[in-house]
mmCIF file of C-alpha atoms in Angstrom:
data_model
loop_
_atom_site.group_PDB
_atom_site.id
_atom_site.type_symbol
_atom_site.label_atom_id
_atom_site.label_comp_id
_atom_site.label_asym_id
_atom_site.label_seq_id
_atom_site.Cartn_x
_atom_site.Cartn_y
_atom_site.Cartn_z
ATOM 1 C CA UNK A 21 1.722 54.920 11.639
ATOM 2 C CA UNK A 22 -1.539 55.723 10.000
ATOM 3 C CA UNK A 23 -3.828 52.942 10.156
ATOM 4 C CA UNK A 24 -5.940 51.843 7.338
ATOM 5 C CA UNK A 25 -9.604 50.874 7.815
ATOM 6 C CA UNK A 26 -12.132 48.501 6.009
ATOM 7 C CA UNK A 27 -16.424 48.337 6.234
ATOM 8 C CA UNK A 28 -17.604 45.781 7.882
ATOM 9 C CA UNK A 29 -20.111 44.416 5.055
ATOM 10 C CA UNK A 30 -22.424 47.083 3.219
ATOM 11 C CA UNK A 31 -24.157 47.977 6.248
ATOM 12 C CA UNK A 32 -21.744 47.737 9.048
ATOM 13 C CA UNK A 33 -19.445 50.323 10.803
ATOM 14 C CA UNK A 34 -15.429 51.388 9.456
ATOM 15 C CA UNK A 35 -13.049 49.507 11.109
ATOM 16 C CA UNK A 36 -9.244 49.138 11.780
ATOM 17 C CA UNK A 37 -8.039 46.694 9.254
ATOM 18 C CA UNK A 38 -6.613 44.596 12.314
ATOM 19 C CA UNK A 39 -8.746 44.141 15.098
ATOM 20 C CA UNK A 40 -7.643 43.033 18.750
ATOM 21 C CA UNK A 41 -8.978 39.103 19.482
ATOM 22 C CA UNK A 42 -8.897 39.547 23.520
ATOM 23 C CA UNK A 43 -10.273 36.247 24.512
ATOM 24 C CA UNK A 44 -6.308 34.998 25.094
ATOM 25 C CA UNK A 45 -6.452 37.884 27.922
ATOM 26 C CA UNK A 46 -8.570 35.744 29.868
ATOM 27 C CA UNK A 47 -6.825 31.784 30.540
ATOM 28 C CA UNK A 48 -7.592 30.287 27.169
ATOM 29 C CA UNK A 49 -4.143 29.781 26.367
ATOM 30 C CA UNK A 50 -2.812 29.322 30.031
ATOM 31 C CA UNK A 51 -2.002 31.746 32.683
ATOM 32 C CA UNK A 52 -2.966 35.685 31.827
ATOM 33 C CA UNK A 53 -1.573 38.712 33.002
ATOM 34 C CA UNK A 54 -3.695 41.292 33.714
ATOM 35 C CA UNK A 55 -1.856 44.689 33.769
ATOM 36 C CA UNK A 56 -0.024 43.889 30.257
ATOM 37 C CA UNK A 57 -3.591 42.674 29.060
ATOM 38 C CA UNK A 58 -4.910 46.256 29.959
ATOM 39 C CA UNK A 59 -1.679 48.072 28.719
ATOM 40 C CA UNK A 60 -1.926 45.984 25.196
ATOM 41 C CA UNK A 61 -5.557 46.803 25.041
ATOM 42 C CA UNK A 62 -4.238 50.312 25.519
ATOM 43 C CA UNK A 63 -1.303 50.324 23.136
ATOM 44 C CA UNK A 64 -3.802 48.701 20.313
ATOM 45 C CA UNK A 65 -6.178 51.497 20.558
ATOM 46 C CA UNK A 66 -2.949 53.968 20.833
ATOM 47 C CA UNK A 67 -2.058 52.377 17.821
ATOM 48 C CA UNK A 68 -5.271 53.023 15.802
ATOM 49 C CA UNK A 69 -6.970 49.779 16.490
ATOM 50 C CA UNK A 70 -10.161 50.299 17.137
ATOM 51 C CA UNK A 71 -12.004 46.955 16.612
ATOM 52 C CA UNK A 72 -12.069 44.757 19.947
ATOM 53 C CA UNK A 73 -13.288 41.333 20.040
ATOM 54 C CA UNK A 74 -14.492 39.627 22.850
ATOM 55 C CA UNK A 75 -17.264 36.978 23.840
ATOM 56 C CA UNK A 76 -19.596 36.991 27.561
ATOM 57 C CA UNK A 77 -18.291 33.403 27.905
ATOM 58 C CA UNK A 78 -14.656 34.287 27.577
ATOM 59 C CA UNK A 79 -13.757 33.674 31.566
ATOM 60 C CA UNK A 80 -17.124 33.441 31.972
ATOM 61 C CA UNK A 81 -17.719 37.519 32.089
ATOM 62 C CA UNK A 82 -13.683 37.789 32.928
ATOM 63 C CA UNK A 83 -13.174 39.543 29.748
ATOM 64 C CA UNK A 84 -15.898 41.872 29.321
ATOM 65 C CA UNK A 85 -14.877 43.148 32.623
ATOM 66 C CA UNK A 86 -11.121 43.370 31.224
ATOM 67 C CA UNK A 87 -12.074 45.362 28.403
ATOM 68 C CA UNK A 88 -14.352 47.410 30.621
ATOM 69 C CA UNK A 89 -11.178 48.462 33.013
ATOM 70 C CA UNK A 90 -9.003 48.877 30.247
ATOM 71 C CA UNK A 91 -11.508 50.947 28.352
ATOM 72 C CA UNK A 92 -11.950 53.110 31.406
ATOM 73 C CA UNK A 93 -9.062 54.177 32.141
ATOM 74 C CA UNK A 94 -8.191 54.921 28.377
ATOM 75 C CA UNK A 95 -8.016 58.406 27.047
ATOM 76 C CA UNK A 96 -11.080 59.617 26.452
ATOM 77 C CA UNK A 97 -10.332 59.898 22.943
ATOM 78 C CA UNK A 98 -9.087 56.609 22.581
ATOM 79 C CA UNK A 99 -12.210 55.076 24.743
ATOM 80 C CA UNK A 100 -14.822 56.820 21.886
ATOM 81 C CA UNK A 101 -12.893 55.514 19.038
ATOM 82 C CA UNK A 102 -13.348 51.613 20.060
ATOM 83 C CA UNK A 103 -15.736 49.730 18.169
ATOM 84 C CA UNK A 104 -16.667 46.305 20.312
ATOM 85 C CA UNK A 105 -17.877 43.022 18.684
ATOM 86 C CA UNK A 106 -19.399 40.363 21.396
ATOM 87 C CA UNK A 107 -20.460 37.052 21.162
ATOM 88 C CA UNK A 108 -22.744 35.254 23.130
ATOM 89 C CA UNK A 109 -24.987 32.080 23.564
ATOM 90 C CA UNK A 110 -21.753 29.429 24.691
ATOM 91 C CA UNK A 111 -23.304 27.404 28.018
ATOM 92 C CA UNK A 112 -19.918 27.168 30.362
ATOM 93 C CA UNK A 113 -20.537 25.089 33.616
ATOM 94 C CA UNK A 114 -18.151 26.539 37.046
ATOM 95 C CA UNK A 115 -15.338 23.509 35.373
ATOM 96 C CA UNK A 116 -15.494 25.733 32.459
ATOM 97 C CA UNK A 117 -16.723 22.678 30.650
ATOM 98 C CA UNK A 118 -18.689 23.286 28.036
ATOM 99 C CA UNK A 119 -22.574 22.663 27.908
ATOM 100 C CA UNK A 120 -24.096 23.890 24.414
ATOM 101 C CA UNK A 121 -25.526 26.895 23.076
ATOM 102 C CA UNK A 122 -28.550 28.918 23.479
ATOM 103 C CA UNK A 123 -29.757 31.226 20.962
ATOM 104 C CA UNK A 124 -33.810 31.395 22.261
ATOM 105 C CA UNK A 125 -34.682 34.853 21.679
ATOM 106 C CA UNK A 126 -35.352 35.455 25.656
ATOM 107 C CA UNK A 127 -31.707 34.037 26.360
ATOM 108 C CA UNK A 128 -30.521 36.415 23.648
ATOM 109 C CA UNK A 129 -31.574 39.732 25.104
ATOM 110 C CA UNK A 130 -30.757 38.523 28.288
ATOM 111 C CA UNK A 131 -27.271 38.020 27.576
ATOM 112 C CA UNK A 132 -26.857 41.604 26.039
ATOM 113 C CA UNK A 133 -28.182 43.083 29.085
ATOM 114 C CA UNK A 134 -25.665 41.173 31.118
ATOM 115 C CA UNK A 135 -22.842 42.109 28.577
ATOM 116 C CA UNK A 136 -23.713 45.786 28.155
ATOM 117 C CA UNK A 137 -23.650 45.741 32.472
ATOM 118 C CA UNK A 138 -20.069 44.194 32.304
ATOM 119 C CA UNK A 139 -18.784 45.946 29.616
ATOM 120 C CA UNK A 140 -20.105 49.292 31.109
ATOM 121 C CA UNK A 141 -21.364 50.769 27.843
ATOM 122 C CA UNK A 142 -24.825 52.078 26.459
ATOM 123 C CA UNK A 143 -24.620 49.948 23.557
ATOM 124 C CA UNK A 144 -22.810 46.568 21.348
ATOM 125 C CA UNK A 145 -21.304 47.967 17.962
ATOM 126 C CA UNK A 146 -21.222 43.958 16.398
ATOM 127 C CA UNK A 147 -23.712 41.687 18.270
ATOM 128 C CA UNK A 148 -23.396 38.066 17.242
ATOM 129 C CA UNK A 149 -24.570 34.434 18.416
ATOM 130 C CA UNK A 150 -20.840 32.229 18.737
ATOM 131 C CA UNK A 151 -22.588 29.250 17.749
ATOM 132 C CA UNK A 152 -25.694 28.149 15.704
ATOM 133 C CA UNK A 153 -28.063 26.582 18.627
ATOM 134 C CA UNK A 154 -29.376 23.489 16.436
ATOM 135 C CA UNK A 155 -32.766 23.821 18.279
ATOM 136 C CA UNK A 156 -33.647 27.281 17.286
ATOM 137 C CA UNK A 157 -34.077 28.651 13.560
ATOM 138 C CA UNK A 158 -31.708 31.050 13.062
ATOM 139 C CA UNK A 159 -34.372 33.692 12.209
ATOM 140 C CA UNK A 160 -35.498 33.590 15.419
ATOM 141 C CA UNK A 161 -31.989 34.453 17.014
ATOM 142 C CA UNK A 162 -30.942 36.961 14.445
ATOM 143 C CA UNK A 163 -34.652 38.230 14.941
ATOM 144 C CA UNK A 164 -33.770 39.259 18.694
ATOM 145 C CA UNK A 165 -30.885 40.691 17.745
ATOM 146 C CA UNK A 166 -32.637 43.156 14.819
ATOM 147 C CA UNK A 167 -35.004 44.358 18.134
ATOM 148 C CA UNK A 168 -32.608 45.315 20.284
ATOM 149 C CA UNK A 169 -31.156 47.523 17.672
ATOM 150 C CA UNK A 170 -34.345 48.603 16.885
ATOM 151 C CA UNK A 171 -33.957 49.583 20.481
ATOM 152 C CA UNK A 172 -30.599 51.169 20.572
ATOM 153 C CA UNK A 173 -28.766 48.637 22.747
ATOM 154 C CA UNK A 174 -26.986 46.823 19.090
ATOM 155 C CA UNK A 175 -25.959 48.884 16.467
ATOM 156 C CA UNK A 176 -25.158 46.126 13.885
ATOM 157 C CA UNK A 177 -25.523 42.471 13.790
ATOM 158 C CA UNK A 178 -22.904 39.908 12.968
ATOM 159 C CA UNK A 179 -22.851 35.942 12.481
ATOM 160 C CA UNK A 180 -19.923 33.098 13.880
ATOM 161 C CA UNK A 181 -19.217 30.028 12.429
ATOM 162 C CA UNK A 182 -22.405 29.193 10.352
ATOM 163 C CA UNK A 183 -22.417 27.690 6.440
ATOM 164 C CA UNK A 184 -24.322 29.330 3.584
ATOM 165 C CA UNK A 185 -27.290 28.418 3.895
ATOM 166 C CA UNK A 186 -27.503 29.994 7.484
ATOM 167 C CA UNK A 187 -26.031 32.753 6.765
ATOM 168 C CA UNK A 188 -28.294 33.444 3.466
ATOM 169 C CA UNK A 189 -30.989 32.746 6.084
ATOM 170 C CA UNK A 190 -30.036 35.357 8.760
ATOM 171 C CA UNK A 191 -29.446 38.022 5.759
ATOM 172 C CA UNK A 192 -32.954 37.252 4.609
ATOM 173 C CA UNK A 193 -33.737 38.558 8.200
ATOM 174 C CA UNK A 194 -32.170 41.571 8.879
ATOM 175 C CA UNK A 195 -28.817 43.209 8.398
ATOM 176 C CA UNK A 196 -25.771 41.396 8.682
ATOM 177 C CA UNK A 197 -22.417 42.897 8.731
ATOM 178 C CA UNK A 198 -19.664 40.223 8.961
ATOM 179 C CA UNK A 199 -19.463 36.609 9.487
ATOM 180 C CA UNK A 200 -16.670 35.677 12.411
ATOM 181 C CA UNK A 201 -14.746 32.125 11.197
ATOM 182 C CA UNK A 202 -11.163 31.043 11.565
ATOM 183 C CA UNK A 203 -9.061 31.853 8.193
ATOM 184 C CA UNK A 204 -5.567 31.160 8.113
ATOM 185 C CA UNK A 205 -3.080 30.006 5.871
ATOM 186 C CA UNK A 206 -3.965 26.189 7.507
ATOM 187 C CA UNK A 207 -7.823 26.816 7.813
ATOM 188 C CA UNK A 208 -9.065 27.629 4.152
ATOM 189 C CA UNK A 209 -11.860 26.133 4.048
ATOM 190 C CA UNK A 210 -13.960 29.116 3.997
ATOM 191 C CA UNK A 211 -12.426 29.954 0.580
ATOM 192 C CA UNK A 212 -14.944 26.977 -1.058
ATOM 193 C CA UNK A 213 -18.273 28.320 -0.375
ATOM 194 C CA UNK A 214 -18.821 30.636 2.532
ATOM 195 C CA UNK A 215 -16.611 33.544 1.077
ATOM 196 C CA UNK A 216 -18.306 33.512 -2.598
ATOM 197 C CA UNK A 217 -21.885 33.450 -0.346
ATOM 198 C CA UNK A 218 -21.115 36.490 1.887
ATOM 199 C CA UNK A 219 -19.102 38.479 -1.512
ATOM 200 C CA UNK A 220 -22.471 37.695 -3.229
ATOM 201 C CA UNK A 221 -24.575 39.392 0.011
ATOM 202 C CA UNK A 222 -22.585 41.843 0.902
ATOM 203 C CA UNK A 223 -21.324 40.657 4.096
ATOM 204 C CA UNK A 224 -17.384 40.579 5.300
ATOM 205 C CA UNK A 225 -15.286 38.865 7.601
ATOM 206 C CA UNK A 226 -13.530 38.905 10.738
ATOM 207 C CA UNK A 227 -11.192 36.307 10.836
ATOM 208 C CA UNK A 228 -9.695 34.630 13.740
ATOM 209 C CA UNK A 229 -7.083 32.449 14.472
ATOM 210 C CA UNK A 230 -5.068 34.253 11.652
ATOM 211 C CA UNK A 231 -1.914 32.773 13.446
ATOM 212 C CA UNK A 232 -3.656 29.626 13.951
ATOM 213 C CA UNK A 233 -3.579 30.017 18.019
ATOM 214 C CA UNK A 234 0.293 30.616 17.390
ATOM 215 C CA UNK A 235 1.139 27.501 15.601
ATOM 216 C CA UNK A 236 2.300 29.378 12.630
ATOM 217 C CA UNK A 237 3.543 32.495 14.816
ATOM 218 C CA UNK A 238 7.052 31.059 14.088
ATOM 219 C CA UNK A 239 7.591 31.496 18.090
ATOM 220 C CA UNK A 240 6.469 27.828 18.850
ATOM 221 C CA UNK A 241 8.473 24.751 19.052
ATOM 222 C CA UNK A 242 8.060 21.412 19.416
ATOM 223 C CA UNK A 243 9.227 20.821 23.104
ATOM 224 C CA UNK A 244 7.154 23.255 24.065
ATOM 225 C CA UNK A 245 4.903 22.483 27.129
ATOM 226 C CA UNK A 246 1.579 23.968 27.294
ATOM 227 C CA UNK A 247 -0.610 23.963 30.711
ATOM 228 C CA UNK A 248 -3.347 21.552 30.998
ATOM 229 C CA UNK A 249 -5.626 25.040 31.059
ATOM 230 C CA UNK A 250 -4.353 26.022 27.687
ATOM 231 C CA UNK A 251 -6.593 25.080 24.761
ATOM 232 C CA UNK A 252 -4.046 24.141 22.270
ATOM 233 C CA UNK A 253 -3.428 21.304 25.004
ATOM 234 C CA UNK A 254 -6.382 19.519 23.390
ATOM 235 C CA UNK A 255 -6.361 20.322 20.024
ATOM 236 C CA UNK A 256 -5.575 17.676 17.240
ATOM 237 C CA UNK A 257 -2.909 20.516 15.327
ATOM 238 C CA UNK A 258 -0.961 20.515 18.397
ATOM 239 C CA UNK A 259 -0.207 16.896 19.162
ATOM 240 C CA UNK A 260 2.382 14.261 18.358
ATOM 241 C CA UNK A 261 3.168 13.834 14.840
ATOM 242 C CA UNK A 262 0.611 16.154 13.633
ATOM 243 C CA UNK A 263 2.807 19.019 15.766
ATOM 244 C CA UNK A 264 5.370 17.771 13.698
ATOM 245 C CA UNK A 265 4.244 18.143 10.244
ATOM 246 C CA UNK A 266 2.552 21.351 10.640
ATOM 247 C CA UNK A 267 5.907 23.051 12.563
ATOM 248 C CA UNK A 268 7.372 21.477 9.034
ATOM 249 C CA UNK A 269 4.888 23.889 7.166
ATOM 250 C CA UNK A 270 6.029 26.487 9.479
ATOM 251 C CA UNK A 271 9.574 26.066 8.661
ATOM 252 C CA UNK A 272 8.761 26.454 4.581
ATOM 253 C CA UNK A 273 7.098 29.876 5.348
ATOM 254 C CA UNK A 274 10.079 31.126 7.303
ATOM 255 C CA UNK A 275 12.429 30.976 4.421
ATOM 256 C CA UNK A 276 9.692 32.882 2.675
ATOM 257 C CA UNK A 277 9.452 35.781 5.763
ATOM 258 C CA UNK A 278 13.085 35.918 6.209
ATOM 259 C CA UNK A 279 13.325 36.780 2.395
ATOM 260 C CA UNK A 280 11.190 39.481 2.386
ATOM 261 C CA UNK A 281 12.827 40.513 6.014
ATOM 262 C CA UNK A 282 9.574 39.840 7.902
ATOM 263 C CA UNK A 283 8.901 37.709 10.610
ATOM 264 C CA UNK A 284 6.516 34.277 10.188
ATOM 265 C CA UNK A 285 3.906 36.223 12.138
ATOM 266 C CA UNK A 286 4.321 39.124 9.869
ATOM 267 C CA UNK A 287 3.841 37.371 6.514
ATOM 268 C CA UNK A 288 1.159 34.911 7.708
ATOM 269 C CA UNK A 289 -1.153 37.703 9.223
ATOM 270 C CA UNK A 290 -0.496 39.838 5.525
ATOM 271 C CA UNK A 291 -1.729 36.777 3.345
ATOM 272 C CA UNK A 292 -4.636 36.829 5.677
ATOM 273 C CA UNK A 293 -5.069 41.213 4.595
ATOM 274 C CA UNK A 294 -4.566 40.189 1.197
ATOM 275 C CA UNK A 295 -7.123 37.931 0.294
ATOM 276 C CA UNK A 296 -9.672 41.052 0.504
ATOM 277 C CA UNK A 297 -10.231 44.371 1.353
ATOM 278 C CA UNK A 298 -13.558 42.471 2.986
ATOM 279 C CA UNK A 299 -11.754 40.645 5.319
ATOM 280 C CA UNK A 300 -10.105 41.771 8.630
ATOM 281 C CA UNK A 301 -7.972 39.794 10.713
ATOM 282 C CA UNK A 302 -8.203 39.871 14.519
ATOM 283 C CA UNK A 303 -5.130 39.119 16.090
ATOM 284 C CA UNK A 304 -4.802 37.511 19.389
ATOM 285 C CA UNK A 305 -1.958 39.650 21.028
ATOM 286 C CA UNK A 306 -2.184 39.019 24.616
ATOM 287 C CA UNK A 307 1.207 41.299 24.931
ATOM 288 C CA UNK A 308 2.246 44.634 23.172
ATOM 289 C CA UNK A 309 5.397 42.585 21.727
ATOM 290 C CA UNK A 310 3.356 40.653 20.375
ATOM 291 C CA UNK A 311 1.192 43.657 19.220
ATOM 292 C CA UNK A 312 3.724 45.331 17.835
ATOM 293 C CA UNK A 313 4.899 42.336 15.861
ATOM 294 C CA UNK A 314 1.178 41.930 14.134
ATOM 295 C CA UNK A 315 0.585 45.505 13.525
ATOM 296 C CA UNK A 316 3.853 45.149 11.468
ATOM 297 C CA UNK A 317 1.969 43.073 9.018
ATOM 298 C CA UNK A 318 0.240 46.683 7.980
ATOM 299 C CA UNK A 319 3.930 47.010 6.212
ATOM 300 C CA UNK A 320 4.417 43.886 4.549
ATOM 301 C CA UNK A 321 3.270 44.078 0.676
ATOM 302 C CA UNK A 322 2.745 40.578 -0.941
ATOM 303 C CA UNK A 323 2.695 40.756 -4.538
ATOM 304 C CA UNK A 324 1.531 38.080 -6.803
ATOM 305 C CA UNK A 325 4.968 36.019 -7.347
ATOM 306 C CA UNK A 326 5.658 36.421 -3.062
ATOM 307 C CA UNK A 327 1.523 35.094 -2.764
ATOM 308 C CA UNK A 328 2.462 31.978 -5.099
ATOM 309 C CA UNK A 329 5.133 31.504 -2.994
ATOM 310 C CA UNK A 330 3.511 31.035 0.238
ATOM 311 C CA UNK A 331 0.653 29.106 -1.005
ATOM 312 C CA UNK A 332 3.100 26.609 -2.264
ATOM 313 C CA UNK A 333 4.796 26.543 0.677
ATOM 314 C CA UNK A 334 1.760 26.247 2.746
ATOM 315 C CA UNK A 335 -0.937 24.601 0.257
ATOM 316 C CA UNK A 336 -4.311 24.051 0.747
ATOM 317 C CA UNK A 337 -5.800 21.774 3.352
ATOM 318 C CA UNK A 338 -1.759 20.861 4.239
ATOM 319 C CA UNK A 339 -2.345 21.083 7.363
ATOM 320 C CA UNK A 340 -2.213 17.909 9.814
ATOM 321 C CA UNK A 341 -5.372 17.688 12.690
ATOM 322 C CA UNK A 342 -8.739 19.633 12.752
ATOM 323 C CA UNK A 343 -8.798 22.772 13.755
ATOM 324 C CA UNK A 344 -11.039 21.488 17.104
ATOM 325 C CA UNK A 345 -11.343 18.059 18.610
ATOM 326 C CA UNK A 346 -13.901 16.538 17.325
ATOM 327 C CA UNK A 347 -16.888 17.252 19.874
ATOM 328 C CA UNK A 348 -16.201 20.687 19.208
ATOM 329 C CA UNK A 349 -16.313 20.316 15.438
ATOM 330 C CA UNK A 350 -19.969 19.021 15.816
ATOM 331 C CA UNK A 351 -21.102 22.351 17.015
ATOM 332 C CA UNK A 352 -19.603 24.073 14.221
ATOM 333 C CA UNK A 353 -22.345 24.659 11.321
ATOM 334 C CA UNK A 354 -19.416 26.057 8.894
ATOM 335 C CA UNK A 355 -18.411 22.541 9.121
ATOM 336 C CA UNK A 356 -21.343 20.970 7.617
#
């Protein structure tokens, strides 16, 4: 398989159009293991991926160290061709609790020194705060970032989770390649204003949750149990009758997928590709079945009468729950 890339913005580096979301390597979703972390990190850059996306706060440093082992005993070949995107500023207390954000310009170079130390490389391709800190201008924090690649430790800067008017803000600053924010076939809301802002400057997106942390992966159920460590344990999609109704949505898209002789995975992550060649899904394979299964999406063409389809079957805002609970949603500037 050859894959196909996509630019990062107008200023920002080629990519694989999927990119690996590692942060499920590291307890988010329950209990991790390590060696098929490493060998999926492997088989994703065997594979062509070369995009790897990871934050300092993910295991509080656990993954940055992941990615460092796997990266380091990778072929060399491989190991030169991955690009890494990190995000930084979340406060985690030793609970893993979590305690707000910090995007002071001090905080922010201190954090990429720690990163570039765990991650055991001479530079950050994508450098990007997680969260807006409500307490410092955003041109201050995107301002810390320009320096330190001014200085060679950053080569591009990228954006999470902010609305329009922050990201026309940090653009006015500096550089900005891509804006990180969950878009899925449940979680469009990025489709009313934020994607017509960064289209206008230039800017793409790497989109998470593409699967939706699994709920439309077509491999959940509703007697599932999930550990009191796994995320989805607290979040409003996955509980009670709103598990119901969106396992119903699930259901629709599967007669769609089975159709075209695809899985649910498979279909959702190529609605995701074809909403714009300035948009590339990460994918949160935390096994290389799992891998395998989303880089099969590469296949999948959706033409207009199969997109029509799916959007009926999965409209709009038909989703049940917000995509966080609702302290959560507060932090979340796209939101506002």
């Amino acid at each position: 398989m050859t894959m196909r890339t996509r630019t990062l913005g107008t200023t920002g580096p080629q990519v694989s159009a999927l990119g690996l979301g590692c942060m499920g390597m590291s307890g988010m979703y329950g209990e991790t293991d390590r060696a098929e972390s490493i060998a999926t990190i492997h088989a994703a850059l065997e594979a062509g991926v070369t995009l790897l996306d990871t934050g300092d706060f993910y295991g509080m440093g656990h993954n940055e160290l992941l990615i460092s082992e796997a990266l380091r005993t990778a072929p060399a070949a491989l190991r030169e061709n991955a690009l890494l995107s990190v995000k930084f500023g979340a406060l985690r207390d030793p609970d893993g609790a979590w305690a707000g954000f910090d995007g002071r310009p001090g905080a922010v170079k201190n954090f990429a020194a720690y990163s570039l130390q765990r991650l055991g490389v001479d530079h950050i391709d994508v450098y990007r705060p997680s969260r807006l800190d409500p307490q410092v201008p955003i041109e201050e924090t995107v301002g810390a970032i320009a320096e330190l690649v001014e200085k060679g430790w950053v080569r591009h800067i990228g954006l999470s989770e902010v609305g329009a008017d922050t990201i026309r803000r940090a653009a006015a600053t500096a550089p900005i390649a891509d804006l990180q924010i969950e878009y899925a076939l449940i979680s469009r809301g990025p489709e009313r204003e934020i994607l017509p802002t960064l289209r206008e400057l230039g800017i793409s997106v790497t989109a998470y949750g593409v699967l939706s942390r699994g709920l439309i992966s077509g491999h959940l159920t509703a007697d599932r149990q999930l550990a009191a460590n796994d995320f989805r344990a607290h979040s409003p999609r996955f509980q009670g009758e709103n598990l119901q109704h969106n396992l119903t949505l699930v259901e629709s898209l599967r007669k769609i997928a089975e159709q075209k002789g695809v899985t649910v995975a498979q279909i959702a992550i190529a609605w995701v590709l074809s909403q714009g060649d300035d948009i590339v899904p990460l994918v949160g394979a935390r096994t290389r079945e799992r891998l395998g299964e989303a880089l099969g999406a590469l296949d999948v063409t959706l033409d207009a009468a199969d997109l029509a389809a799916i959007e009926d079957a999965v409209p709009a805002d038909a989703a049940a729950g917000q995509r966080y609970a609702a302290p959560l949603m507060a932090m979340l500037d796209s939101e506002r």
